[in-house]
Coordinates of C-alpha atoms in Angstrom, one line a residue:
X1 CA -52.1 0.7 -10.9
X2 CA -49.7 -0.3 -8.1
X3 CA -51.5 -1.6 -5.0
X4 CA -49.8 -2.7 -1.8
X5 CA -51.7 -5.6 0.0
X6 CA -50.5 -4.7 3.6
X7 CA -48.2 -7.7 3.8
X8 CA -45.2 -6.1 2.2
X9 CA -46.0 -7.5 -1.3
X10 CA -47.0 -5.2 -4.2
X11 CA -49.6 -6.2 -6.9
X12 CA -49.9 -4.6 -10.3
X13 CA -53.4 -3.8 -11.8
X14 CA -53.7 -2.3 -15.3
X15 CA -56.7 0.0 -16.0
X16 CA -57.3 1.7 -19.4
X17 CA -57.0 5.5 -18.9
X18 CA -59.4 6.5 -21.7
X19 CA -62.2 4.4 -20.2
X20 CA -61.9 5.7 -16.7
X21 CA -61.1 9.4 -15.9
X22 CA -61.0 8.6 -12.2
X23 CA -58.3 6.0 -12.8
X24 CA -56.3 8.6 -14.6
X25 CA -56.5 10.9 -11.6
X26 CA -55.5 8.1 -9.2
X27 CA -52.5 7.2 -11.4
X28 CA -51.3 10.9 -11.3
X29 CA -51.7 11.1 -7.5
X30 CA -50.0 7.8 -7.0
X31 CA -47.1 9.0 -9.2
X32 CA -46.8 12.2 -7.1
X33 CA -46.7 10.1 -4.0
X34 CA -43.9 7.9 -5.4
X35 CA -41.9 11.0 -6.2
X36 CA -42.3 12.3 -2.7
X37 CA -41.4 8.9 -1.3
X38 CA -38.3 8.8 -3.5
X39 CA -37.2 12.2 -2.1
X40 CA -38.1 11.4 1.5
X41 CA -36.6 7.9 1.7
X42 CA -32.9 8.9 1.5
X43 CA -33.4 11.5 4.2
X44 CA -35.2 8.9 6.4
X45 CA -32.4 6.4 5.9
X46 CA -29.8 9.1 6.6
X47 CA -31.4 10.0 10.0
X48 CA -31.8 6.3 10.9
X49 CA -28.3 5.3 9.8
X50 CA -27.4 4.5 13.4
X51 CA -30.2 1.9 13.3
X52 CA -33.4 1.5 15.3
X53 CA -33.3 -0.2 18.7
X54 CA -36.6 -2.0 18.8
X55 CA -38.1 -4.3 16.2
X56 CA -41.1 -2.1 15.8
X57 CA -39.0 1.0 15.0
X58 CA -36.9 -1.2 12.6
X59 CA -39.9 -2.0 10.5
X60 CA -40.6 1.7 10.1
X61 CA -37.1 2.9 9.4
X62 CA -35.9 -0.2 7.6
X63 CA -32.6 0.0 9.5
X64 CA -31.6 -1.4 12.8
X65 CA -28.5 -2.3 14.9
X66 CA -28.0 -5.1 17.4
X67 CA -25.3 -5.2 20.2
X68 CA -24.2 -8.8 20.5
X69 CA -22.4 -9.5 23.8
X70 CA -20.4 -12.7 23.5
X71 CA -17.7 -14.7 25.3
X72 CA -15.7 -17.6 23.9
X73 CA -17.7 -20.9 24.0
X74 CA -16.5 -23.4 21.4
X75 CA -18.1 -24.4 19.0
X76 CA -20.8 -21.9 19.5
X77 CA -18.9 -18.6 19.3
X78 CA -15.2 -17.5 19.1
X79 CA -13.0 -15.1 17.3
X80 CA -10.5 -16.5 14.9
X81 CA -8.0 -14.1 13.2
X82 CA -10.3 -11.2 13.8
X83 CA -13.4 -13.0 12.4
X84 CA -16.3 -14.3 14.3
X85 CA -16.8 -18.1 14.0
X86 CA -19.1 -20.7 15.4
X87 CA -22.8 -21.9 15.3
X88 CA -24.2 -18.6 16.8
X89 CA -21.9 -16.4 14.7
X90 CA -23.2 -18.0 11.5
X91 CA -26.8 -17.9 12.8
X92 CA -26.6 -14.1 13.3
X93 CA -25.3 -13.6 9.8
X94 CA -28.2 -15.7 8.5
X95 CA -30.6 -13.6 10.6
X96 CA -29.1 -10.4 9.1
X97 CA -29.8 -11.7 5.6
X98 CA -33.3 -12.9 6.6
X99 CA -34.3 -9.4 7.8
X100 CA -33.0 -7.8 4.6
X101 CA -34.8 -10.2 2.3
X102 CA -38.1 -10.5 4.2
X103 CA -38.6 -7.0 5.7
X104 CA -36.1 -4.9 3.8
X105 CA -34.4 -4.0 7.1
X106 CA -30.7 -3.3 6.9
X107 CA -29.3 -4.8 10.1
X108 CA -26.0 -3.6 11.6
X109 CA -24.3 -6.1 14.0
X110 CA -22.0 -4.8 16.7
X111 CA -19.9 -7.6 18.3
X112 CA -19.1 -6.8 21.9
X113 CA -16.7 -9.2 23.7
X114 CA -17.6 -9.4 27.4
X115 CA -15.4 -10.5 30.3
X116 CA -17.3 -13.7 31.1
X117 CA -20.7 -15.4 31.1
X118 CA -22.0 -13.4 34.2
X119 CA -20.9 -10.2 32.5
X120 CA -23.1 -11.0 29.5
X121 CA -26.1 -11.9 31.5
X122 CA -25.7 -8.8 33.7
X123 CA -25.4 -6.6 30.6
X124 CA -28.6 -8.1 29.2
X125 CA -30.6 -8.0 32.4
X126 CA -29.8 -4.3 33.2
X127 CA -29.9 -2.9 29.7
X128 CA -32.6 -0.3 29.0
X129 CA -32.2 -0.9 25.2
X130 CA -34.1 -3.7 23.6
X131 CA -31.4 -4.4 20.9
X132 CA -28.9 -6.0 23.3
X133 CA -28.4 -9.7 22.7
X134 CA -26.4 -12.3 24.6
X135 CA -24.9 -15.1 22.6
X136 CA -22.6 -17.8 24.2
X137 CA -24.6 -21.1 24.2
X138 CA -27.0 -20.1 27.0
X139 CA -29.2 -22.9 28.2
X140 CA -32.8 -22.1 28.7
X141 CA -33.7 -22.4 32.4
X142 CA -36.7 -21.2 34.5
X143 CA -34.4 -19.1 36.7
X144 CA -32.9 -17.3 33.8
X145 CA -36.2 -16.9 32.0
X146 CA -37.5 -14.8 35.0
X147 CA -34.8 -12.2 34.4
X148 CA -34.2 -12.4 30.7
X149 CA -36.1 -13.2 27.5
X150 CA -35.1 -16.3 25.5
X151 CA -35.7 -17.0 21.8
X152 CA -37.1 -20.4 20.8
X153 CA -34.4 -23.1 21.2
X154 CA -32.3 -23.7 18.1
X155 CA -30.6 -26.8 19.5
X156 CA -31.6 -29.5 22.0
X157 CA -29.9 -29.3 25.3
X158 CA -28.8 -32.6 26.8
X159 CA -26.1 -32.7 29.5
X160 CA -24.2 -35.7 30.7
X161 CA -21.7 -36.3 33.6
X162 CA -18.3 -37.5 32.5
X163 CA -15.5 -38.8 34.7
X164 CA -11.9 -39.8 34.2
X165 CA -11.1 -42.9 32.2
X166 CA -11.4 -46.1 34.3
X167 CA -13.7 -44.5 36.9
X168 CA -16.4 -47.1 38.0
X169 CA -19.9 -46.4 36.8
X170 CA -22.2 -45.3 39.6
X171 CA -25.4 -47.4 40.0
X172 CA -26.6 -46.9 43.7
X173 CA -26.6 -44.1 46.3
X174 CA -23.8 -45.8 48.2
X175 CA -21.8 -45.8 45.0
X176 CA -22.3 -42.0 44.7
X177 CA -20.7 -41.4 48.1
X178 CA -17.7 -43.6 47.2
X179 CA -17.5 -41.9 43.7
X180 CA -17.4 -38.3 45.2
X181 CA -14.6 -39.1 47.7
X182 CA -11.4 -37.3 46.8
X183 CA -12.9 -36.2 43.4
X184 CA -12.5 -32.8 41.8
X185 CA -15.3 -31.3 39.6
X186 CA -14.1 -29.4 36.6
X187 CA -16.5 -26.6 35.3
X188 CA -16.8 -23.1 33.9
X189 CA -18.0 -20.3 36.2
X190 CA -21.6 -19.1 36.0
X191 CA -22.7 -21.8 33.5
X192 CA -25.4 -24.4 33.8
X193 CA -22.6 -26.9 34.4
X194 CA -21.7 -25.1 37.6
X195 CA -25.4 -24.8 38.7
X196 CA -25.8 -28.6 38.1
X197 CA -22.8 -29.3 40.3
X198 CA -24.3 -27.1 43.0
X199 CA -27.6 -29.0 42.7
X200 CA -25.7 -32.3 42.9
X201 CA -24.1 -31.1 46.2
X202 CA -27.4 -30.0 47.7
X203 CA -29.6 -32.8 46.6
X204 CA -27.2 -35.7 47.3
X205 CA -25.2 -34.1 50.2
X206 CA -22.1 -34.9 48.3
X207 CA -18.8 -33.2 49.1
X208 CA -16.1 -32.6 46.4
X209 CA -13.8 -29.8 45.3
X210 CA -14.4 -27.7 42.3
X211 CA -11.8 -26.5 39.7
X212 CA -12.7 -23.7 37.3
X213 CA -11.3 -23.3 33.8
X214 CA -11.7 -20.6 31.2
X215 CA -14.7 -20.9 28.9
X216 CA -12.4 -21.3 25.9
X217 CA -10.8 -24.4 27.4
X218 CA -12.1 -27.9 26.9
X219 CA -13.7 -29.5 30.0
X220 CA -13.1 -33.0 28.6
X221 CA -9.4 -32.3 28.2
X222 CA -9.1 -31.0 31.8
X223 CA -10.9 -34.2 33.1
X224 CA -8.6 -36.5 31.1
X225 CA -5.5 -34.9 32.7
X226 CA -6.1 -36.8 36.0
X227 CA -7.8 -39.9 37.3
X228 CA -10.0 -38.2 39.9
X229 CA -11.9 -35.6 38.0
X230 CA -15.5 -35.3 36.6
X231 CA -17.8 -32.7 35.3
X232 CA -21.0 -31.9 33.3
X233 CA -20.7 -31.5 29.5
X234 CA -23.0 -31.2 26.6
X235 CA -23.9 -34.5 24.9
X236 CA -22.7 -33.3 21.4
X237 CA -19.3 -32.5 22.7
X238 CA -19.1 -35.9 24.6
X239 CA -20.2 -37.8 21.5
X240 CA -17.7 -35.9 19.4
X241 CA -15.0 -37.2 21.8
X242 CA -16.2 -40.8 21.4
X243 CA -16.3 -40.4 17.6
X244 CA -12.6 -39.3 17.7
X245 CA -11.6 -42.3 19.8
X246 CA -11.8 -40.8 23.3
X247 CA -12.4 -43.1 26.2
X248 CA -13.8 -41.1 29.2
X249 CA -16.5 -42.7 31.4
X250 CA -20.1 -41.4 31.2
X251 CA -22.2 -41.8 34.4
X252 CA -25.7 -42.9 33.2
X253 CA -28.0 -41.7 35.9
X254 CA -26.7 -38.1 35.9
X255 CA -28.0 -37.4 32.3
X256 CA -30.1 -34.2 32.2
X257 CA -32.6 -33.1 29.5
X258 CA -32.7 -29.3 29.3
X259 CA -35.0 -26.9 27.5
X260 CA -32.5 -26.2 24.7
X261 CA -30.2 -23.4 23.8
X262 CA -31.5 -19.9 22.9
X263 CA -30.4 -16.3 22.4
X264 CA -31.0 -14.0 25.4
X265 CA -32.3 -10.4 25.4
X266 CA -33.9 -7.9 27.9
X267 CA -37.4 -8.8 29.1
X268 CA -38.9 -5.7 27.4
X269 CA -37.3 -6.5 24.0
X270 CA -39.5 -7.3 21.0
X271 CA -36.6 -8.8 18.9
X272 CA -37.7 -12.4 19.8
X273 CA -40.6 -12.0 17.4
X274 CA -38.5 -11.8 14.1
X275 CA -35.8 -14.2 15.5
X276 CA -38.4 -16.9 16.3
X277 CA -39.9 -16.3 12.9
X278 CA -36.4 -16.7 11.4
X279 CA -35.8 -20.0 13.1
X280 CA -39.2 -21.4 11.7
X281 CA -38.7 -20.0 8.3
X282 CA -38.7 -22.7 5.6
X283 CA -35.7 -21.2 3.9
X284 CA -33.5 -20.1 6.8
X285 CA -34.4 -22.8 9.3
X286 CA -32.6 -25.5 7.3
X287 CA -29.7 -23.1 6.9
X288 CA -29.4 -22.9 10.7
X289 CA -29.4 -26.7 10.8
X290 CA -26.7 -26.8 8.2
X291 CA -24.5 -24.4 10.2
X292 CA -25.0 -26.6 13.3
X293 CA -24.1 -29.7 11.3
X294 CA -21.0 -28.0 10.0
X295 CA -19.6 -27.5 13.5
X296 CA -20.9 -30.7 15.2
X297 CA -21.0 -33.0 12.3
X298 CA -24.3 -34.0 10.6
X299 CA -24.4 -37.5 12.1
X300 CA -24.0 -36.2 15.6
X301 CA -26.5 -33.4 15.1
X302 CA -29.2 -35.8 13.8
X303 CA -28.3 -38.2 16.7
X304 CA -28.8 -35.4 19.3
X305 CA -32.3 -34.6 17.9
X306 CA -33.3 -38.3 18.0
X307 CA -31.9 -38.9 21.5
X308 CA -33.6 -35.7 22.8
X309 CA -37.0 -36.9 21.6
X310 CA -36.6 -40.5 22.7
X311 CA -38.4 -41.8 25.8
X312 CA -35.4 -43.6 27.2
X313 CA -32.6 -41.0 27.2
X314 CA -29.9 -43.2 28.7
X315 CA -30.6 -46.1 26.5
X316 CA -30.5 -43.9 23.4
X317 CA -27.2 -42.4 24.4
X318 CA -25.8 -45.8 25.1
X319 CA -26.9 -47.1 21.7
X320 CA -25.3 -44.1 20.0
X321 CA -22.1 -44.7 22.0
X322 CA -22.0 -48.3 20.8
X323 CA -22.6 -47.2 17.2
X324 CA -19.8 -44.7 17.3
X325 CA -17.4 -47.3 18.9
X326 CA -18.4 -49.9 16.3
X327 CA -17.7 -47.3 13.6
X328 CA -14.3 -46.7 15.1
X329 CA -13.7 -50.4 15.0
X330 CA -14.8 -50.6 11.3
X331 CA -12.5 -47.6 10.5
X332 CA -9.7 -49.3 12.3
X333 CA -10.3 -52.5 10.3
X334 CA -10.3 -50.5 7.1
X335 CA -7.0 -48.8 8.1
X336 CA -5.6 -52.3 8.9
X337 CA -6.6 -53.5 5.4
X338 CA -5.1 -50.4 3.9
X339 CA -1.9 -51.0 5.8
X340 CA -1.8 -54.6 4.6
X341 CA -2.2 -53.4 1.0
X342 CA 0.6 -50.9 1.6
X343 CA 2.8 -53.7 3.1
X344 CA 2.3 -55.7 -0.1
X345 CA 3.4 -52.8 -2.2
X346 CA 6.3 -52.3 0.1
X347 CA 7.4 -55.9 -0.3
X348 CA 7.3 -55.6 -4.0
X349 CA 9.3 -52.4 -3.8
X350 CA 11.8 -54.0 -1.5
X351 CA 12.3 -56.8 -4.0
X352 CA 13.0 -54.3 -6.7
X353 CA 15.4 -52.5 -4.5
X354 CA 17.1 -55.8 -3.6
X355 CA 17.6 -56.5 -7.3
X356 CA 19.3 -53.2 -7.8
X357 CA 21.4 -53.7 -4.7
X358 CA 22.6 -57.0 -6.2
X359 CA 23.6 -55.2 -9.4
X360 CA 25.4 -52.6 -7.4
X361 CA 27.3 -55.2 -5.4
X362 CA 28.4 -57.0 -8.6
X363 CA 29.7 -53.8 -10.0
X364 CA 31.4 -53.0 -6.7
X365 CA 33.2 -56.4 -6.6
X366 CA 34.5 -55.8 -10.2
X367 CA 36.0 -52.5 -9.2
X368 CA 37.3 -53.7 -5.8
X369 CA 40.6 -55.1 -7.2
X370 CA 41.7 -51.8 -8.7
X371 CA 40.6 -50.0 -5.5
X372 CA 42.7 -52.4 -3.4
X373 CA 45.8 -51.5 -5.4
X374 CA 45.1 -47.8 -5.0
X375 CA 44.4 -48.3 -1.3
X376 CA 47.7 -50.1 -0.9
X377 CA 49.6 -47.3 -2.5
X378 CA 47.7 -44.8 -0.4
X379 CA 48.6 -46.7 2.8
X380 CA 52.3 -46.7 1.8
X381 CA 52.2 -42.9 1.3
X382 CA 50.4 -42.5 4.6
X383 CA 53.1 -44.6 6.4
X384 CA 55.8 -42.4 5.0
X385 CA 54.0 -39.3 6.0
X386 CA 53.4 -40.7 9.5
X387 CA 57.1 -41.6 9.8
X388 CA 58.1 -38.1 8.8
X389 CA 55.5 -36.7 11.3
X390 CA 57.0 -38.9 14.1
X391 CA 60.5 -37.7 13.4
X392 CA 59.3 -34.1 13.4
X393 CA 57.6 -34.6 16.7
X394 CA 60.8 -36.2 18.1
X395 CA 62.8 -33.3 17.0
X396 CA 60.3 -30.9 18.5
X397 CA 60.3 -32.8 21.8
X398 CA 64.1 -32.8 21.9
X399 CA 64.2 -29.1 21.2
X400 CA 61.7 -28.5 24.0
X401 CA 63.9 -30.6 26.4
X402 CA 67.0 -28.6 25.5
X403 CA 65.1 -25.4 26.1
X404 CA 63.8 -26.7 29.4
X405 CA 67.3 -27.7 30.5
X406 CA 68.7 -24.3 29.5
X407 CA 65.9 -22.6 31.5
X408 CA 66.7 -24.9 34.5
X409 CA 70.3 -23.9 34.3
X410 CA 69.5 -20.2 34.1
X411 CA 67.1 -20.6 37.1
X412 CA 69.7 -22.3 39.2
X413 CA 72.3 -19.7 38.4
X414 CA 69.7 -17.0 39.3
X415 CA 68.9 -18.6 42.7
X416 CA 72.6 -19.1 43.6
X417 CA 73.5 -15.6 42.6
X418 CA 70.6 -14.1 44.5
X419 CA 71.3 -16.1 47.6
X420 CA 74.9 -14.9 47.5
X421 CA 73.9 -11.3 47.6
X422 CA 73.0 -11.3 51.3
X423 CA 76.4 -12.5 52.6
X424 CA 78.1 -10.3 50.1
X425 CA 76.2 -7.3 51.5
X426 CA 77.3 -8.2 55.0
X427 CA 81.0 -8.5 53.8
X428 CA 80.7 -5.1 52.2
X429 CA 79.2 -3.7 55.4
X430 CA 81.8 -5.4 57.7
X431 CA 84.7 -4.3 55.4
X432 CA 83.5 -0.7 55.6
X433 CA 83.1 -0.8 59.3
X434 CA 86.5 -2.4 59.8
X435 CA 88.1 0.2 57.6
X436 CA 86.5 3.1 59.5
X437 CA 87.7 1.7 62.9
X438 CA 91.3 0.8 62.0
X439 CA 93.6 3.6 63.0
X440 CA 97.1 2.2 63.8
X441 CA 97.4 0.1 60.7
X442 CA 100.0 0.4 58.0
X443 CA 99.0 1.4 54.5
X444 CA 99.3 -2.2 53.1
X445 CA 96.8 -3.6 55.5
X446 CA 94.5 -0.6 55.0
X447 CA 94.7 -1.2 51.2
X448 CA 93.9 -4.8 51.7
X449 CA 90.8 -4.0 53.7
X450 CA 89.8 -1.5 51.0
X451 CA 90.3 -4.1 48.3
X452 CA 88.0 -6.5 50.2
X453 CA 85.2 -4.0 50.1
X454 CA 85.8 -3.1 46.5
X455 CA 86.0 -6.7 45.3
X456 CA 82.8 -7.6 47.3
X457 CA 81.1 -4.6 45.7
X458 CA 82.2 -5.6 42.2
X459 CA 81.0 -9.2 42.8
X460 CA 77.7 -7.8 44.0
X461 CA 77.3 -5.8 40.8
X462 CA 78.1 -8.9 38.7
X463 CA 75.5 -10.9 40.6
X464 CA 73.0 -8.2 40.0
X465 CA 73.7 -8.4 36.3
X466 CA 73.3 -12.2 36.4
X467 CA 69.9 -11.9 38.1
X468 CA 68.7 -9.8 35.2
X469 CA 69.1 -12.8 32.9
X470 CA 68.3 -15.9 35.0
X471 CA 65.4 -17.3 37.2
X472 CA 65.0 -19.5 40.2
X473 CA 63.9 -23.1 40.7
X474 CA 63.3 -25.6 43.5
X475 CA 65.9 -26.7 46.1
X476 CA 66.0 -30.2 47.6
X477 CA 64.0 -29.9 50.9
X478 CA 65.9 -31.0 54.1
X479 CA 64.3 -31.7 57.5
X480 CA 66.7 -30.6 60.2
X481 CA 66.2 -29.0 63.7
X482 CA 65.9 -25.2 63.7
X483 CA 65.9 -23.2 66.9
X484 CA 63.5 -20.3 66.2
X485 CA 64.9 -17.8 68.6
X486 CA 68.5 -18.4 67.5
X487 CA 67.4 -18.1 63.8
X488 CA 65.8 -14.7 64.5
X489 CA 68.8 -13.4 66.5
X490 CA 71.1 -14.4 63.7
X491 CA 69.0 -12.4 61.2
X492 CA 69.0 -9.4 63.4
X493 CA 72.8 -9.5 63.8
X494 CA 73.2 -9.9 60.0
X495 CA 71.2 -6.7 59.3
X496 CA 72.3 -4.7 62.3
X497 CA 75.1 -2.7 60.6
X498 CA 73.0 -2.0 57.5
X499 CA 70.0 -0.8 59.5
X500 CA 72.3 1.4 61.7
X501 CA 73.5 3.3 58.6
X502 CA 69.8 4.4 58.1
X503 CA 69.2 4.7 61.8
X504 CA 66.6 2.0 61.7
X505 CA 65.7 0.3 65.0
X506 CA 65.1 -3.5 64.8
X507 CA 62.9 -4.9 67.6
X508 CA 63.1 -8.6 68.2
X509 CA 60.2 -10.5 69.8
X510 CA 61.2 -14.2 69.8
X511 CA 59.2 -17.1 71.4
X512 CA 60.7 -19.7 73.7
X513 CA 64.4 -20.4 73.3
X514 CA 63.7 -24.1 73.4
X515 CA 61.1 -24.1 70.6
X516 CA 62.5 -26.2 67.7
X517 CA 60.9 -26.9 64.3
X518 CA 62.0 -29.5 61.7
X519 CA 62.5 -27.8 58.4
X520 CA 65.1 -26.8 55.8
X521 CA 67.2 -24.2 57.7
X522 CA 68.7 -22.7 54.5
X523 CA 65.4 -22.1 52.8
X524 CA 63.7 -20.7 55.9
X525 CA 66.7 -18.4 56.4
X526 CA 66.5 -17.2 52.8
X527 CA 62.8 -16.5 53.2
X528 CA 63.3 -14.4 56.3
X529 CA 66.5 -12.7 55.0
X530 CA 64.7 -11.6 51.8
X531 CA 61.8 -10.2 53.8
X532 CA 64.2 -8.5 56.3
X533 CA 66.3 -7.2 53.4
X534 CA 63.2 -5.6 51.7
X535 CA 62.1 -4.2 55.1
X536 CA 65.5 -2.4 55.6
X537 CA 65.8 -1.4 51.9
X538 CA 62.3 0.2 51.7
X539 CA 62.0 1.6 55.2
X540 CA 62.7 5.3 55.7
X541 CA 65.5 6.7 57.9
X542 CA 64.7 6.8 61.7
X543 CA 62.0 4.2 61.4
X544 CA 61.4 0.9 63.1
X545 CA 61.2 -2.8 62.0
X546 CA 59.7 -5.5 64.2
X547 CA 60.6 -9.1 63.7
X548 CA 58.8 -11.7 65.9
X549 CA 57.6 -15.3 66.1
X550 CA 54.4 -16.8 67.5
X551 CA 55.2 -20.4 68.4
X552 CA 52.0 -22.6 68.4
X553 CA 51.5 -26.3 69.0
X554 CA 51.5 -27.3 65.3
X555 CA 53.1 -24.4 63.6
X556 CA 55.1 -21.2 64.0
X557 CA 54.1 -17.8 62.6
X558 CA 56.9 -15.3 61.7
X559 CA 56.1 -11.6 61.4
X560 CA 58.2 -8.9 59.8
X561 CA 56.6 -5.5 60.1
X562 CA 58.1 -2.2 58.7
X563 CA 57.0 1.4 58.4
X564 CA 57.8 1.6 54.7
X565 CA 55.6 2.8 51.8
X566 CA 53.3 -0.2 51.8
X567 CA 51.8 -1.9 48.8
X568 CA 49.2 -0.6 46.4
X569 CA 46.4 -2.9 45.0
X570 CA 48.1 -3.1 41.7
X571 CA 51.4 -4.0 43.5
X572 CA 49.6 -6.8 45.3
X573 CA 48.5 -8.3 42.0
X574 CA 52.0 -8.8 40.7
X575 CA 54.3 -8.7 43.8
X576 CA 55.1 -12.4 43.6
X577 CA 55.9 -12.5 40.0
X578 CA 59.6 -12.7 38.9
X579 CA 61.4 -9.6 37.7
X580 CA 58.5 -7.3 38.7
X581 CA 59.5 -3.8 39.7
X582 CA 56.8 -2.4 42.1
X583 CA 55.8 1.2 42.6
X584 CA 57.9 1.6 45.9
X585 CA 61.5 2.6 45.6
X586 CA 64.5 1.9 48.0
X587 CA 65.0 4.8 50.4
X588 CA 68.8 4.9 50.2
X589 CA 69.3 4.2 46.5
X590 CA 69.7 0.5 46.9
X591 CA 69.2 -1.7 43.8
X592 CA 66.2 -4.2 43.3
X593 CA 66.0 -7.1 40.8
X594 CA 62.4 -7.9 41.5
X595 CA 63.2 -11.5 42.4
X596 CA 63.1 -11.3 46.2
X597 CA 59.4 -11.8 46.8
X598 CA 59.1 -14.5 44.1
X599 CA 61.8 -16.4 45.8
X600 CA 60.1 -16.0 49.2
X601 CA 56.8 -17.3 47.7
X602 CA 58.6 -20.2 46.0
X603 CA 60.5 -21.3 49.1
X604 CA 57.4 -21.0 51.4
X605 CA 55.5 -23.3 49.1
X606 CA 58.3 -25.8 49.1
X607 CA 58.3 -25.7 52.9
X608 CA 54.6 -26.5 52.9
X609 CA 53.9 -23.1 54.5
X610 CA 51.7 -20.1 54.0
X611 CA 52.6 -16.5 53.1
X612 CA 50.3 -13.6 53.9
X613 CA 50.5 -9.8 53.6
X614 CA 48.7 -7.0 55.4
X615 CA 49.6 -3.6 53.9
X616 CA 48.1 -0.3 52.9
X617 CA 49.8 2.5 51.0
X618 CA 51.9 4.8 53.2
X619 CA 51.1 2.7 56.3
X620 CA 53.8 0.1 56.2
X621 CA 53.7 -3.7 55.6
X622 CA 53.5 -6.8 57.7
X623 CA 54.4 -10.2 56.2
X624 CA 53.2 -13.4 58.0
X625 CA 55.1 -16.6 57.2
X626 CA 53.5 -19.7 58.7
X627 CA 55.7 -22.8 58.7
X628 CA 54.6 -26.3 60.0
X629 CA 56.4 -27.5 63.1
X630 CA 57.4 -30.8 61.4

């Protein structure tokens, strides 16, 4: 006979059937009950798959679910690579196994990451469901206990005030005021650390700034970044720092003994009953302690428990600090001894290496003589190669010099030929004019005048051909007095006949007749003649050219303005390059070598002047030539 005892355990009692008919009936009825239970239980589990919300319902349906609201608080709870880690994460998994083993309740855990600590507490306080837990290292306080239900504490709660390294230890109220001046308190929002800082302000009348950091960050690291910071921190975390060789300052009289850490849930929840039972269980209670020891270290966990239960809290903490520091010293001594042992082995190794080095040196010296001979031969070959390279370089330099001399000769020829074109053009024009005006002259003289024009024309053609093959170079700069007005009048006279043929009017606007500049007369004349020649060449019939001079105190600005086709943007990019034919064409079939503007630019630079152009397509051009007065 199977007989439950009401506590979840089942006892078996064997009764002979032949000796008791009633027992036989009971066995048959019990068997029928078990069959009905076997059929009914899957349906019950199916309808309760989502899990009961209260502990009372969970015991009936053998299935439940818990919504665990959390926010990162190391080492209590955090997510690492999609998996929940920490003291409280391990604790909830143990609790899940406890319910399954002790009460046959299948517990489903739903991890819900909240935005912050206040979000978790607000979720728990306002929840209508009893199965909402809050886990993120919540300290048990009277204020919180009035709004939420706490489980029994699973870890003692001791908080200490830690300040930057080198901060003086406070011992009197006067020291507190000096300590708080220009200090910054580091804390995490809506935690007991923050409330403790507010209490510190209210109770002591202290004034200090507060800096908030995310809960996932380390308060001790934030304090260590500056020499004027302080903040509350849990004793285990501080002792862990000391154990790892940290050196922040702990303020003795600010140590606070709390009620411990617990899991929070709504006030109407009944889940504290199985959880408190879980914490006290002889099997799972030690497992919780093992989990805490895993994250805090067993030595620190035991020390926290001893310190919490001691009568003199500060003395116990100070004693533990000294123990940890002494342990650090012992570890350092052990490392020093190990280093000394390593040094001994290193010395032995160096001796062995030195021996092998000596052997290598001996072998090297034996082979050195043969290498010297090879090296000498190699140097001789390198000298010969170097001599050949020098000769090649000399030949290359000589060839470059010859090329340069040839280019200079060609440039000089080009300049002389180009400069001769202007007077030749005038000779041709004058010869033509003279021939047209001579009436009572015999045939011989008329023929001579004609030959003058023809010869000048042929010479002009030859110069044009030469310009196609040569370039220009610098002239020697002279400094001689030049009358500006006389210079301009001379240019107008030179191009008067040529402009008259195209019915082009030349307007002259000179400055003072007494204005004199000191410069190279020939170069300046060539600059203005080239610009004037281009203006006449590219100006249409019946147009106007204005040549003027603006005489200033330190310089003179010549302007030659025409009504020709102007310059396009592409023309402006290459107008001063040699042998460049631009888009504009002469209006009366005149020839152009593309050297005129390059000569102008070259000569203006040699005269230390400046050349400027204002032009738009189909709106004419105006060249500005600025020459210093001396």
